[in-house]
CSV table of C-alpha atoms in Angstrom, one decimal:
chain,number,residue,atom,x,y,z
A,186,UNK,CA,41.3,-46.6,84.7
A,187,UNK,CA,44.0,-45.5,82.6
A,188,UNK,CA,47.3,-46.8,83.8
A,189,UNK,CA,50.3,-44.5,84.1
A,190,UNK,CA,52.3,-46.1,80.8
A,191,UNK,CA,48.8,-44.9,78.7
A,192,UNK,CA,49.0,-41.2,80.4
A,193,UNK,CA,52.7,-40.7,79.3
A,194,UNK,CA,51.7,-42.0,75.9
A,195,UNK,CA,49.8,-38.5,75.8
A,196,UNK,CA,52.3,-36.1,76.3
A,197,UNK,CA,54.5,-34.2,74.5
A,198,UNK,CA,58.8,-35.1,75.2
A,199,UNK,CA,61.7,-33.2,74.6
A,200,UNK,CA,63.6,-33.9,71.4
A,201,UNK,CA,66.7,-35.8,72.7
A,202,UNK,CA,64.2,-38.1,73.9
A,203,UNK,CA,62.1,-38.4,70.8
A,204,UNK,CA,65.2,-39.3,69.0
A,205,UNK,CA,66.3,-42.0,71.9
A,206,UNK,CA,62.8,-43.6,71.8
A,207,UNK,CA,62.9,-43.3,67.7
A,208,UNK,CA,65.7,-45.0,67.9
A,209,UNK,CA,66.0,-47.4,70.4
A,210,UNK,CA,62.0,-48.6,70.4
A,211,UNK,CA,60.7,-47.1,67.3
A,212,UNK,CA,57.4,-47.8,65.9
A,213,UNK,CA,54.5,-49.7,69.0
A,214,UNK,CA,53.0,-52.7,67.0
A,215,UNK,CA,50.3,-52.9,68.9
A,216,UNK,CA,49.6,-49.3,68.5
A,217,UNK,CA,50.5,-48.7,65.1
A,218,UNK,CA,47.9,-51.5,63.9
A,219,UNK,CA,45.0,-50.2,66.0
A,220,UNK,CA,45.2,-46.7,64.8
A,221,UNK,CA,45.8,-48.1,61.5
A,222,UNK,CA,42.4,-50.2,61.9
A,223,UNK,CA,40.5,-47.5,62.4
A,224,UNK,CA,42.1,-44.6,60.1
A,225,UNK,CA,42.9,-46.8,57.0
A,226,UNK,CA,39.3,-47.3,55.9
A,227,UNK,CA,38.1,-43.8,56.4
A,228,UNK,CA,41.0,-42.3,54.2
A,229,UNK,CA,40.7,-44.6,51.9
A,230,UNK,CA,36.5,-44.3,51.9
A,231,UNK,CA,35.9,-41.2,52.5
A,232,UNK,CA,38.8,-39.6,50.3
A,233,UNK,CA,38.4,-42.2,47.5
A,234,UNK,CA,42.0,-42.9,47.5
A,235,UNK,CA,43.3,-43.9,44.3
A,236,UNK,CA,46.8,-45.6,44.9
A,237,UNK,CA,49.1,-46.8,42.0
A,238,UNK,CA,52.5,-47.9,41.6
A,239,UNK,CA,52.4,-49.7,45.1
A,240,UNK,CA,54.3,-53.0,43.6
A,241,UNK,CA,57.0,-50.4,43.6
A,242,UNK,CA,57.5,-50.3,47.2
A,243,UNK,CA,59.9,-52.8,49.0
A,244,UNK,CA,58.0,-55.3,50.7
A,245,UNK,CA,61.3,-55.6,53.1
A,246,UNK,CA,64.9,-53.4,53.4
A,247,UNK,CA,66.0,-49.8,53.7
A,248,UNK,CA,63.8,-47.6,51.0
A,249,UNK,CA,63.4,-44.2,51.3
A,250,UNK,CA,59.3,-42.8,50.0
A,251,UNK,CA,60.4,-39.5,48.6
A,252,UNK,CA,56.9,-37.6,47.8
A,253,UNK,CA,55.8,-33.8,47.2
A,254,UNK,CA,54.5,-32.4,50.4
A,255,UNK,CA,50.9,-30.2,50.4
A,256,UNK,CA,49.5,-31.7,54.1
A,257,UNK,CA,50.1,-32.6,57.4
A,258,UNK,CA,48.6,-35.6,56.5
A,259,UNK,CA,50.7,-36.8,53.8
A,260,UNK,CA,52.4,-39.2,55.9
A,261,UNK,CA,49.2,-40.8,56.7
A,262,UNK,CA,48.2,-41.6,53.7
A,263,UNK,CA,51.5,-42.7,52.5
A,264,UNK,CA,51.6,-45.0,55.5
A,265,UNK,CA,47.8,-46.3,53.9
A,266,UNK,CA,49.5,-47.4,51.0
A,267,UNK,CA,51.5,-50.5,52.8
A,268,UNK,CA,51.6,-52.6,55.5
A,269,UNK,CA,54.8,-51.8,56.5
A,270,UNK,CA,55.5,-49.4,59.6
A,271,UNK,CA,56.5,-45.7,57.4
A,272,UNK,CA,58.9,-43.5,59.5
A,273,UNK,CA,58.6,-39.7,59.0
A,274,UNK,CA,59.9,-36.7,60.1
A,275,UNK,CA,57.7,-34.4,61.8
A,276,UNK,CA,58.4,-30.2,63.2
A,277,UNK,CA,59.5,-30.4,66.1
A,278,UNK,CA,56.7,-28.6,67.6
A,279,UNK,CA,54.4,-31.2,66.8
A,280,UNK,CA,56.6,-33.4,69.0
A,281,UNK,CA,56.9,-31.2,71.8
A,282,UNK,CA,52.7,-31.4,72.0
A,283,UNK,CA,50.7,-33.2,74.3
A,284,UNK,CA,50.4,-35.9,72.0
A,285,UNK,CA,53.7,-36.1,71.2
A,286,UNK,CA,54.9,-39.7,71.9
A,287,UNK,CA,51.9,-41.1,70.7
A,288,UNK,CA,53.4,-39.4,67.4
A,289,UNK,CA,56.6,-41.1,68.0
A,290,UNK,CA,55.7,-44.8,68.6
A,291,UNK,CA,53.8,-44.2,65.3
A,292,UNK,CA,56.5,-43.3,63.4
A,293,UNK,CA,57.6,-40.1,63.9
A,294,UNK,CA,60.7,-38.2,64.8
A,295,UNK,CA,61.3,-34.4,65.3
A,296,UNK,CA,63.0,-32.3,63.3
A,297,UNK,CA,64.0,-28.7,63.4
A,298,UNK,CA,62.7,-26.7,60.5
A,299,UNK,CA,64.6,-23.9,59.1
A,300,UNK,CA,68.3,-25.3,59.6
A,301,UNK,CA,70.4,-28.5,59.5
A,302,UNK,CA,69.4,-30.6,61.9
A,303,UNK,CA,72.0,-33.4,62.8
A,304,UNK,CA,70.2,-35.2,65.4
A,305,UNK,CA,67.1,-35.7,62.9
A,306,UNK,CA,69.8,-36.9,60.0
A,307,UNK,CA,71.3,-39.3,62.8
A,308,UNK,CA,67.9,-40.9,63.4
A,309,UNK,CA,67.1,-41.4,59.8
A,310,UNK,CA,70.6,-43.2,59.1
A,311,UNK,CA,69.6,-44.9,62.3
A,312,UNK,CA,66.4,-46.1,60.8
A,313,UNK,CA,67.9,-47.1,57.3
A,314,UNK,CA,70.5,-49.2,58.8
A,315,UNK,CA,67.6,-50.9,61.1
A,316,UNK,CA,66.3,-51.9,57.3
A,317,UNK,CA,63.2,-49.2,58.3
A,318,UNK,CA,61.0,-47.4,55.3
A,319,UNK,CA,61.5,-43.5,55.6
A,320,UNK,CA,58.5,-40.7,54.1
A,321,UNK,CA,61.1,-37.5,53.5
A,322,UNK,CA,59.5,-35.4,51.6
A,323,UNK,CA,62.5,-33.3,49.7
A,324,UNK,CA,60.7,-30.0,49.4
A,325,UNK,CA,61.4,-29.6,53.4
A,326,UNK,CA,57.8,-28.0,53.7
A,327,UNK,CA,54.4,-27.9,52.6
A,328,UNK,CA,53.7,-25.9,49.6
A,329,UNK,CA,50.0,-25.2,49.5
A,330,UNK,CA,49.4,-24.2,46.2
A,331,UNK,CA,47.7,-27.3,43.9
A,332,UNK,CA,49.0,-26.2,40.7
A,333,UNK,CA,52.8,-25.9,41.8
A,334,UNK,CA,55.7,-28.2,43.7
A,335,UNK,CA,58.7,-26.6,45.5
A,336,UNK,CA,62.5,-26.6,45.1
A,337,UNK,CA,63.5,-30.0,46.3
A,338,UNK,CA,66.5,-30.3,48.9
A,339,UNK,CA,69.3,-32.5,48.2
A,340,UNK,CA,68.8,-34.3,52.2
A,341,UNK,CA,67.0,-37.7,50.3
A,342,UNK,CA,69.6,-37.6,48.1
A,343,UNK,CA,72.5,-37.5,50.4
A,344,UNK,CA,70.8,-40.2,52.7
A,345,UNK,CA,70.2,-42.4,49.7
A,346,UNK,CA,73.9,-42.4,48.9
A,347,UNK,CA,74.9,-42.9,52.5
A,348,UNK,CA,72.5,-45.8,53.3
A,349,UNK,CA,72.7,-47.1,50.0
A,350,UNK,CA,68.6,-47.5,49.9
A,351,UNK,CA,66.7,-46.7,47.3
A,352,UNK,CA,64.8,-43.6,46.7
A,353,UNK,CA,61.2,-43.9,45.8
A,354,UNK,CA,59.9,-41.0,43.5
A,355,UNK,CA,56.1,-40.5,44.7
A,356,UNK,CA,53.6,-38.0,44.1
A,357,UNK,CA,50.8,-37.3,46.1
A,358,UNK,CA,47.3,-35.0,45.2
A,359,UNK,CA,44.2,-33.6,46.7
A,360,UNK,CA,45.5,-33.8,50.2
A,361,UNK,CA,45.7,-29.6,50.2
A,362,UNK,CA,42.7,-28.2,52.5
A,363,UNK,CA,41.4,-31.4,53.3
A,364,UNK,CA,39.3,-29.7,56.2
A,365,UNK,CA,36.2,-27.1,56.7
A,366,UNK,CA,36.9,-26.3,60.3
A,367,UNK,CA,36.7,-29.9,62.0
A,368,UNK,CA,34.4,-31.5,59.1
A,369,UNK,CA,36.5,-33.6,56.3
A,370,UNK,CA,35.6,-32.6,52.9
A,371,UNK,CA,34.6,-35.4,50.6
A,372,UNK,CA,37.6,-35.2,48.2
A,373,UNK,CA,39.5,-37.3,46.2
A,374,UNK,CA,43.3,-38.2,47.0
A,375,UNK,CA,45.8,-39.9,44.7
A,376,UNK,CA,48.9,-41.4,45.7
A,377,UNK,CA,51.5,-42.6,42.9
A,378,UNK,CA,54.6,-44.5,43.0
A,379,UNK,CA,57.4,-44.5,40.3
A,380,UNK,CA,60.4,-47.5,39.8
A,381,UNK,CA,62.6,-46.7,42.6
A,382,UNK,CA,66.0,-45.2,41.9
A,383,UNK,CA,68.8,-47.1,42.7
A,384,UNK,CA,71.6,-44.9,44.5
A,385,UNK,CA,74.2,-47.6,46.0
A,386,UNK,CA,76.5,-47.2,43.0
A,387,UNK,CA,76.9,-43.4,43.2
A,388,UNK,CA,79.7,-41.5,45.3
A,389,UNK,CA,78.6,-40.0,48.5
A,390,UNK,CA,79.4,-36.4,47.8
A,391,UNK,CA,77.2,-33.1,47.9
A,392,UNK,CA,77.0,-32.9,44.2
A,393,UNK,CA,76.0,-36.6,43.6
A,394,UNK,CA,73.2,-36.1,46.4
A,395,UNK,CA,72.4,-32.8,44.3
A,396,UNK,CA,72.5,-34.5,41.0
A,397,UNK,CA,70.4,-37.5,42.4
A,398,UNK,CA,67.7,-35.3,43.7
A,399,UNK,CA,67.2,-32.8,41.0
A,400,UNK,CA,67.7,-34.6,37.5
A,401,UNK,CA,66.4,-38.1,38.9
A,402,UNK,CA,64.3,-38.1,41.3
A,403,UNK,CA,62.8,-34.9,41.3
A,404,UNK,CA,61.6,-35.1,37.1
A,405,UNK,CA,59.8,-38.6,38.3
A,406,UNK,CA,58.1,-36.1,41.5
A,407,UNK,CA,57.0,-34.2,38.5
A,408,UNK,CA,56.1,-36.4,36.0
A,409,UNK,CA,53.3,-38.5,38.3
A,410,UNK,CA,52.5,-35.4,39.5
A,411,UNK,CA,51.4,-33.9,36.8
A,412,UNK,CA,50.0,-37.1,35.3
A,413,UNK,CA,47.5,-37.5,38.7
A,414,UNK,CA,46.2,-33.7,38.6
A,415,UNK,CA,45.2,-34.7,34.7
A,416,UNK,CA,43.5,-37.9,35.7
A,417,UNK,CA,40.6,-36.7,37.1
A,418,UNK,CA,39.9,-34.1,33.8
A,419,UNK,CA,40.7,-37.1,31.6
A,420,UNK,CA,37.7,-38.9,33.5
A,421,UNK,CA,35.6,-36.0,33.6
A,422,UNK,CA,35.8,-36.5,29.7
A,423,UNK,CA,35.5,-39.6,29.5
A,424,UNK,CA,32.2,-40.0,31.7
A,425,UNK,CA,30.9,-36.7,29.5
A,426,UNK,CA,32.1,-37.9,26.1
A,427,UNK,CA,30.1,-41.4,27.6
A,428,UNK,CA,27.2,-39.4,28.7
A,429,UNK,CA,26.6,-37.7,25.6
A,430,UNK,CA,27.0,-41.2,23.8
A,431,UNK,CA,24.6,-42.4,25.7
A,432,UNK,CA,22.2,-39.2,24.4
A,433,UNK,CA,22.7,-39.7,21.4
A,434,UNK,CA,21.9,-43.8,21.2
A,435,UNK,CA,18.4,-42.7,23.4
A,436,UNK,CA,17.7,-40.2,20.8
A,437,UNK,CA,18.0,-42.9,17.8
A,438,UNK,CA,16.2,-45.8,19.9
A,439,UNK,CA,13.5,-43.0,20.0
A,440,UNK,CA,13.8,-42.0,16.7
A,441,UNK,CA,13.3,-45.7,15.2
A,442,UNK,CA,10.3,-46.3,17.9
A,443,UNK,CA,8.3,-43.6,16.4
A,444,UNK,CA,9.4,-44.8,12.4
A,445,UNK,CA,8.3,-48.5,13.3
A,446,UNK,CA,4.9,-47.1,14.9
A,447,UNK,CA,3.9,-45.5,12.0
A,448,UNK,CA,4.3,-48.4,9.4
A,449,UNK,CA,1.3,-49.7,7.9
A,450,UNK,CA,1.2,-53.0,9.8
A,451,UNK,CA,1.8,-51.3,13.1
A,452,UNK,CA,-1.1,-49.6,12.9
């Protein structure tokens, strides 16, 4: 029989006390490694995750994971790539859901989409000072289309030169329409991170924050970006160019099978 601490843990709770229990309790151990037993392997099976760059994350200390954003489940995969508890922001609406606390004490924390939202800034300085790993993704929303990032927002930025923790420039691919219906589609996902950017030495000031964002961190978002979506062509190649290699050597095994067979002393 479920007890009443497990039936609260599956439903939804207001925003002022997602933030409290973000930041006062933060991520369950205890839950956070079950769900993690259990979800880890299938991502990483049945998406045949490709991670690189993973020396570049922190194995302790503030760090913020700055990656393009395509999926809901960005953060989980993100959170495959280490063994340290990844906080993330998440729309409000998700928060308010039946499952909304289970969210929480797995990382989560609301945030209001469309407009500056103090109380999710608050909890993220709260987390960085609590020495916490933080998933922002800069574009502020998912953009859909494969071939194409978004505009990036300077709120990493600004965080990074607040907190003083590093940004981590990460690109993330094949995570757009994951699903048919309920059913998983067998695709691939790659996960990339670059050096992290140091931002302690910088002044806190709008245009630092927009300056750290757009000709730093954002050109790295780009550059593994568009280095993962030419891996899998480059491979493609590579097992074609290898496959009609391997033709071609049949062909001339053959070829020097039916010469020998028809010397004199074969016969």
């Amino acid at each position: 029989m479920a007890t009443a601490g497990n039936a609260c843990s599956f439903r939804g709770v207001t925003n002022e006390e997602a933030h409290r229990l973000a930041r006062e309790k933060g991520v369950s151990r205890p839950l956070y490694a079950l769900v993690r037993a259990i979800v880890a392997p299938f991502l990483r099976i049945w998406f045949r995750m490709h991670v690189s760059g993973a020396e570049h994350l922190p194995k302790d200390g503030a760090a913020i994971v700055a990656p393009n954003h395509k999926s809901f489940w960005d953060s989980f995969f993100i959170a495959v790539c280490t063994r340290r508890h990844v906080r993330y922001m998440a729309k409000t609406e998700l928060i308010e859901a039946r499952y909304g606390r289970l969210l929480v004490r797995l990382g989560a924390f609301p945030v209001r989409r469309g407009r500056s939202d103090a109380d999710a800034l608050e909890t993220a300085r709260v987390i960085l000072e609590q020495g916490g790993l933080l998933a922002l993704f800069p574009e502020g929303t998912r953009v859909r289309d494969p071939e194409e990032l978004g505009h990036p927002k300077r709120g990493a930025g600004r965080l990074a030169l607040e907190s003083g923790a590093p940004l981590i420039p990460t690109a993330i691919t094949g995570t757009d329409q994951l699903f048919f219906g309920p059913f998983p589609k067998p695709r691939r996902v790659q996960v990339a991170f670059a050096e992290p950017i140091a931002a302690h030495e910088l002044a806190s000031t709008p245009e630092a924050a927009g300056l750290l964002v757009e000709e730093k961190l954002w050109p790295e978002v780009e550059g593994e970006y568009k280095r993962l979506r030419a891996r899998p062509t480059l491979i493609a190649a590579g097992l074609t160019a290898l496959g009609i290699g391997s033709g071609l050597l049949v062909q001339r095994q053959r070829a020097a099978q039916r010469k020998r067979s028809k010397l004199p002393w074969k016969r």
